[in-house]
Short mmCIF file of C-alpha atoms in Angstrom, two decimals:
data_model
loop_
_atom_site.label_atom_id
_atom_site.label_comp_id
_atom_site.label_asym_id
_atom_site.label_seq_id
_atom_site.Cartn_x
_atom_site.Cartn_y
_atom_site.Cartn_z
CA ALA L 1 13.84 -38.11 -0.64
CA GLN L 2 10.58 -39.26 0.80
CA SER L 3 10.54 -42.70 2.40
CA VAL L 4 8.16 -45.04 4.16
CA THR L 5 9.02 -47.62 6.80
CA GLN L 6 6.73 -50.50 7.63
CA LEU L 7 7.72 -52.15 10.88
CA GLY L 8 7.42 -55.89 10.65
CA SER L 9 7.49 -57.72 7.36
CA HIS L 10 5.18 -60.38 8.78
CA VAL L 11 2.42 -60.02 11.38
CA SER L 12 0.41 -62.97 12.64
CA VAL L 13 -2.84 -62.61 14.61
CA SER L 14 -5.65 -64.85 15.73
CA GLU L 15 -9.11 -64.51 14.25
CA GLY L 16 -10.99 -61.92 16.28
CA ALA L 17 -7.85 -60.22 17.58
CA LEU L 18 -6.78 -56.64 16.99
CA VAL L 19 -4.83 -55.97 13.82
CA LEU L 20 -2.12 -53.30 14.02
CA LEU L 21 0.17 -52.66 11.07
CA ARG L 22 2.74 -49.92 11.51
CA CYS L 23 3.83 -47.26 9.04
CA ASN L 24 6.15 -44.28 9.53
CA TYR L 25 7.01 -41.68 6.94
CA SER L 26 10.02 -39.40 6.71
CA SER L 27 8.63 -36.03 5.63
CA SER L 28 8.56 -32.99 7.90
CA VAL L 29 5.67 -31.65 5.84
CA PRO L 30 2.55 -33.84 6.00
CA PRO L 31 2.25 -35.77 2.77
CA TYR L 32 -0.60 -37.73 1.30
CA LEU L 33 -0.68 -41.21 2.84
CA PHE L 34 -2.28 -44.39 1.60
CA TRP L 35 -2.78 -48.00 2.60
CA TYR L 36 -3.16 -50.59 -0.13
CA VAL L 37 -3.98 -54.28 0.22
CA GLN L 38 -2.85 -57.07 -2.09
CA TYR L 39 -4.68 -60.37 -1.93
CA PRO L 40 -2.88 -63.43 -3.30
CA ASN L 41 -2.41 -63.32 -7.06
CA GLN L 42 -4.18 -59.99 -7.38
CA GLY L 43 -3.32 -56.38 -7.95
CA LEU L 44 -3.36 -53.70 -5.28
CA GLN L 45 -6.56 -52.24 -3.94
CA LEU L 46 -6.89 -48.98 -2.02
CA LEU L 47 -7.95 -49.46 1.61
CA LEU L 48 -7.91 -45.83 2.70
CA LYS L 49 -6.09 -42.54 2.24
CA TYR L 50 -5.17 -39.45 4.25
CA THR L 51 -5.33 -36.12 2.47
CA SER L 52 -5.37 -33.74 5.48
CA ALA L 53 -9.17 -33.59 5.87
CA ALA L 54 -9.32 -35.69 9.06
CA THR L 55 -6.65 -37.42 11.12
CA LEU L 56 -8.72 -40.58 11.67
CA VAL L 57 -9.46 -42.15 8.34
CA LYS L 58 -11.93 -44.97 7.84
CA GLY L 59 -11.51 -47.36 4.97
CA ILE L 60 -13.07 -50.45 3.52
CA ASN L 61 -13.52 -53.79 5.28
CA GLY L 62 -13.52 -52.23 8.76
CA PHE L 63 -9.97 -50.85 8.59
CA GLU L 64 -8.99 -47.42 9.82
CA ALA L 65 -5.77 -45.45 10.24
CA GLU L 66 -4.80 -42.49 12.33
CA PHE L 67 -2.44 -39.80 11.11
CA LYS L 68 -0.14 -38.61 13.90
CA LYS L 69 2.07 -35.75 12.79
CA SER L 70 4.08 -35.69 16.03
CA GLU L 71 5.03 -39.32 15.50
CA THR L 72 5.17 -39.17 11.67
CA SER L 73 3.02 -42.28 11.72
CA PHE L 74 0.00 -43.66 9.90
CA HIS L 75 -0.69 -47.02 11.50
CA LEU L 76 -3.45 -49.26 10.19
CA THR L 77 -5.84 -50.98 12.60
CA LYS L 78 -8.84 -53.24 12.63
CA PRO L 79 -10.55 -54.19 15.90
CA SER L 80 -11.29 -57.80 15.00
CA ALA L 81 -9.37 -59.79 12.39
CA HIS L 82 -11.17 -62.03 9.95
CA MET L 83 -9.69 -64.88 7.96
CA SER L 84 -10.40 -62.93 4.77
CA ASP L 85 -8.01 -60.17 5.94
CA ALA L 86 -5.00 -62.38 5.23
CA ALA L 87 -3.06 -60.45 2.59
CA GLU L 88 -0.08 -58.20 2.10
CA TYR L 89 -0.50 -54.57 3.11
CA PHE L 90 1.45 -51.64 1.72
CA CYS L 91 1.77 -48.16 3.10
CA ALA L 92 2.53 -45.49 0.49
CA VAL L 93 3.23 -41.78 0.47
CA SER L 94 3.31 -38.91 -1.99
CA GLY L 95 4.02 -35.21 -1.66
CA GLY L 96 5.44 -33.69 1.50
CA SER L 97 8.97 -32.37 1.80
CA GLY L 98 11.43 -34.27 -0.35
CA GLY L 99 8.62 -36.03 -2.10
CA SER L 100 6.76 -35.67 -5.32
CA ASN L 101 3.09 -35.27 -6.05
CA TYR L 102 3.66 -37.29 -9.18
CA LYS L 103 4.72 -40.59 -7.67
CA LEU L 104 3.84 -42.96 -4.91
CA THR L 105 6.63 -44.27 -2.72
CA PHE L 106 5.75 -47.64 -1.23
CA GLY L 107 6.91 -49.34 1.91
CA LYS L 108 8.22 -52.89 1.64
CA GLY L 109 4.96 -54.41 2.74
CA THR L 110 3.63 -56.36 5.72
CA LEU L 111 2.24 -59.83 5.24
CA LEU L 112 -0.72 -60.41 7.55
CA THR L 113 -1.52 -63.98 8.56
CA VAL L 114 -4.77 -64.71 10.39
CA ASN L 115 -4.88 -67.93 12.41
CA PRO L 116 -8.16 -69.71 13.17
CA GLU R 1 -16.59 -52.08 -15.51
CA ALA R 2 -13.79 -49.62 -14.70
CA GLN R 3 -10.51 -51.47 -14.90
CA VAL R 4 -6.87 -51.64 -15.82
CA THR R 5 -5.94 -54.63 -17.94
CA GLN R 6 -2.52 -56.10 -18.60
CA ASN R 7 -1.37 -58.71 -21.07
CA PRO R 8 0.08 -61.20 -20.85
CA ARG R 9 -0.48 -62.23 -17.24
CA TYR R 10 2.39 -64.69 -17.30
CA LEU R 11 5.42 -64.73 -19.56
CA ILE R 12 8.56 -66.83 -19.68
CA THR R 13 11.19 -65.67 -22.12
CA VAL R 14 14.92 -65.84 -22.74
CA THR R 15 17.64 -63.27 -22.35
CA GLY R 16 17.76 -60.72 -25.16
CA LYS R 17 14.40 -61.47 -26.77
CA LYS R 18 12.44 -58.23 -27.03
CA LEU R 19 9.03 -58.21 -25.40
CA THR R 20 6.14 -55.85 -24.76
CA VAL R 21 3.69 -55.92 -21.89
CA THR R 22 0.50 -54.08 -22.73
CA CYS R 23 -1.54 -51.96 -20.35
CA SER R 24 -4.91 -50.44 -21.03
CA GLN R 25 -7.39 -48.49 -18.90
CA ASN R 26 -11.00 -47.59 -19.66
CA MET R 27 -11.42 -44.75 -17.13
CA ASN R 28 -10.05 -41.91 -19.27
CA HIS R 29 -7.26 -41.37 -16.75
CA GLU R 30 -4.48 -38.92 -17.53
CA TYR R 31 -1.82 -40.52 -15.36
CA MET R 32 -0.42 -44.01 -15.88
CA SER R 33 2.53 -45.75 -14.32
CA TRP R 34 4.50 -48.99 -14.27
CA TYR R 35 5.85 -50.65 -11.14
CA ARG R 36 7.82 -53.76 -10.45
CA GLN R 37 7.35 -55.75 -7.28
CA ASP R 38 10.15 -57.83 -5.82
CA PRO R 39 10.16 -59.76 -2.52
CA GLY R 40 11.32 -57.60 0.36
CA LEU R 41 11.51 -54.47 -1.80
CA GLY R 42 7.86 -53.52 -2.18
CA LEU R 43 6.81 -51.74 -5.35
CA ARG R 44 9.21 -49.53 -7.23
CA GLN R 45 8.20 -47.18 -10.01
CA ILE R 46 9.72 -47.79 -13.44
CA TYR R 47 8.16 -45.08 -15.61
CA TYR R 48 5.15 -42.85 -15.50
CA SER R 49 3.14 -40.74 -17.89
CA MET R 50 1.23 -37.59 -17.06
CA ASN R 51 -0.66 -37.61 -20.35
CA VAL R 52 -0.37 -38.52 -24.02
CA GLU R 53 3.20 -38.10 -25.29
CA VAL R 54 4.43 -37.13 -21.79
CA THR R 55 6.53 -39.75 -20.03
CA ASP R 56 9.24 -39.66 -17.37
CA LYS R 57 11.55 -41.98 -15.50
CA GLY R 58 10.72 -43.42 -12.14
CA ASP R 59 13.13 -44.95 -9.67
CA VAL R 60 14.26 -47.99 -11.69
CA PRO R 61 14.01 -47.17 -15.43
CA GLU R 62 17.16 -48.93 -16.66
CA GLY R 63 16.41 -51.57 -19.26
CA TYR R 64 12.84 -50.43 -19.90
CA LYS R 65 11.08 -48.20 -22.41
CA VAL R 66 7.53 -46.89 -22.55
CA SER R 67 5.34 -44.97 -24.94
CA ARG R 68 2.04 -43.13 -24.58
CA LYS R 69 0.54 -42.57 -27.99
CA GLU R 70 -3.03 -42.93 -26.84
CA LYS R 71 -4.58 -41.97 -23.54
CA ARG R 72 -5.80 -45.47 -22.72
CA ASN R 73 -2.63 -47.44 -23.49
CA PHE R 74 0.77 -47.46 -21.83
CA PRO R 75 2.93 -50.39 -23.00
CA LEU R 76 6.12 -51.43 -21.24
CA ILE R 77 8.92 -52.51 -23.56
CA LEU R 78 11.93 -54.60 -22.65
CA GLU R 79 14.22 -54.42 -25.68
CA SER R 80 16.82 -56.86 -24.36
CA PRO R 81 15.51 -58.57 -21.23
CA SER R 82 17.93 -59.88 -18.66
CA PRO R 83 17.40 -62.27 -15.72
CA ASN R 84 17.44 -59.38 -13.23
CA GLN R 85 14.22 -58.17 -14.83
CA THR R 86 12.42 -61.27 -13.61
CA SER R 87 9.69 -59.75 -11.49
CA LEU R 88 6.00 -59.06 -11.02
CA TYR R 89 4.93 -55.99 -12.96
CA PHE R 90 1.94 -53.76 -12.29
CA CYS R 91 0.41 -51.05 -14.39
CA ALA R 92 -1.64 -48.36 -12.66
CA SER R 93 -3.69 -45.34 -13.59
CA ARG R 94 -5.37 -42.44 -11.84
CA ALA R 95 -7.38 -39.38 -12.68
CA GLY R 96 -5.90 -35.90 -12.64
CA GLN R 97 -2.48 -34.55 -11.76
CA GLY R 98 -2.42 -34.72 -7.97
CA PHE R 99 -1.72 -37.78 -5.92
CA TYR R 100 -4.67 -37.46 -3.61
CA ASN R 101 -6.66 -39.43 -6.17
CA GLU R 102 -6.80 -43.20 -5.93
CA GLN R 103 -4.48 -45.17 -8.14
CA PHE R 104 -6.08 -48.20 -9.82
CA PHE R 105 -3.87 -51.22 -10.41
CA GLY R 106 -3.94 -53.91 -13.03
CA PRO R 107 -3.81 -57.61 -12.09
CA GLY R 108 -0.08 -57.92 -12.69
CA THR R 109 2.24 -59.63 -15.17
CA ARG R 110 4.64 -62.22 -13.85
CA LEU R 111 7.74 -62.19 -16.03
CA THR R 112 10.52 -64.76 -15.93
CA VAL R 113 13.67 -64.16 -17.97
CA LEU R 114 15.87 -67.23 -18.37
#
């Protein structure tokens, strides 16, 4: 079965510092990959998605992610953190080998804290 | 405004008392799904529906029922809630059959079963 691993349940950065949130998937066949963000007391919002068109994907709010097949990774980055980026971030996958095109499998989430 | 709505947003109930959480979307989406979110476990799919009258189990369907009689509505039914169903529930919808399309999430329903 398809799975997603997010390294680090909690990441803390200073305002202005680089944000790096890690995500690895388990499929040998490239799946569809997504990053969602959840602000406190809200639902999930799509940040960006990879659907095989380009390996470097740009999303909203200055975030981007790079698909690396050799590393089975889809890490999320932002060059300069802002206080408003504090939220929980989820990596999700569908399709690929062992996966389904009819469901999203989520990682356990990474809580991002931004310190002033 | 395109949105997914859920009601109620907060619910405290007692073991065994049947309840329904409603979900409605105004985007004419074919696909709808229910997830539960628990600390340290991320989101896990309960049930999904590919279209009207077509539903299927997700990863954690035990203790839940769903129905899809209309395209816009996808209620989640707990016929005999138990404390282990205390959780944050999200409804989601997306267009089409493939998962390359964005999934839109509702605001969540926080359920406590005493």
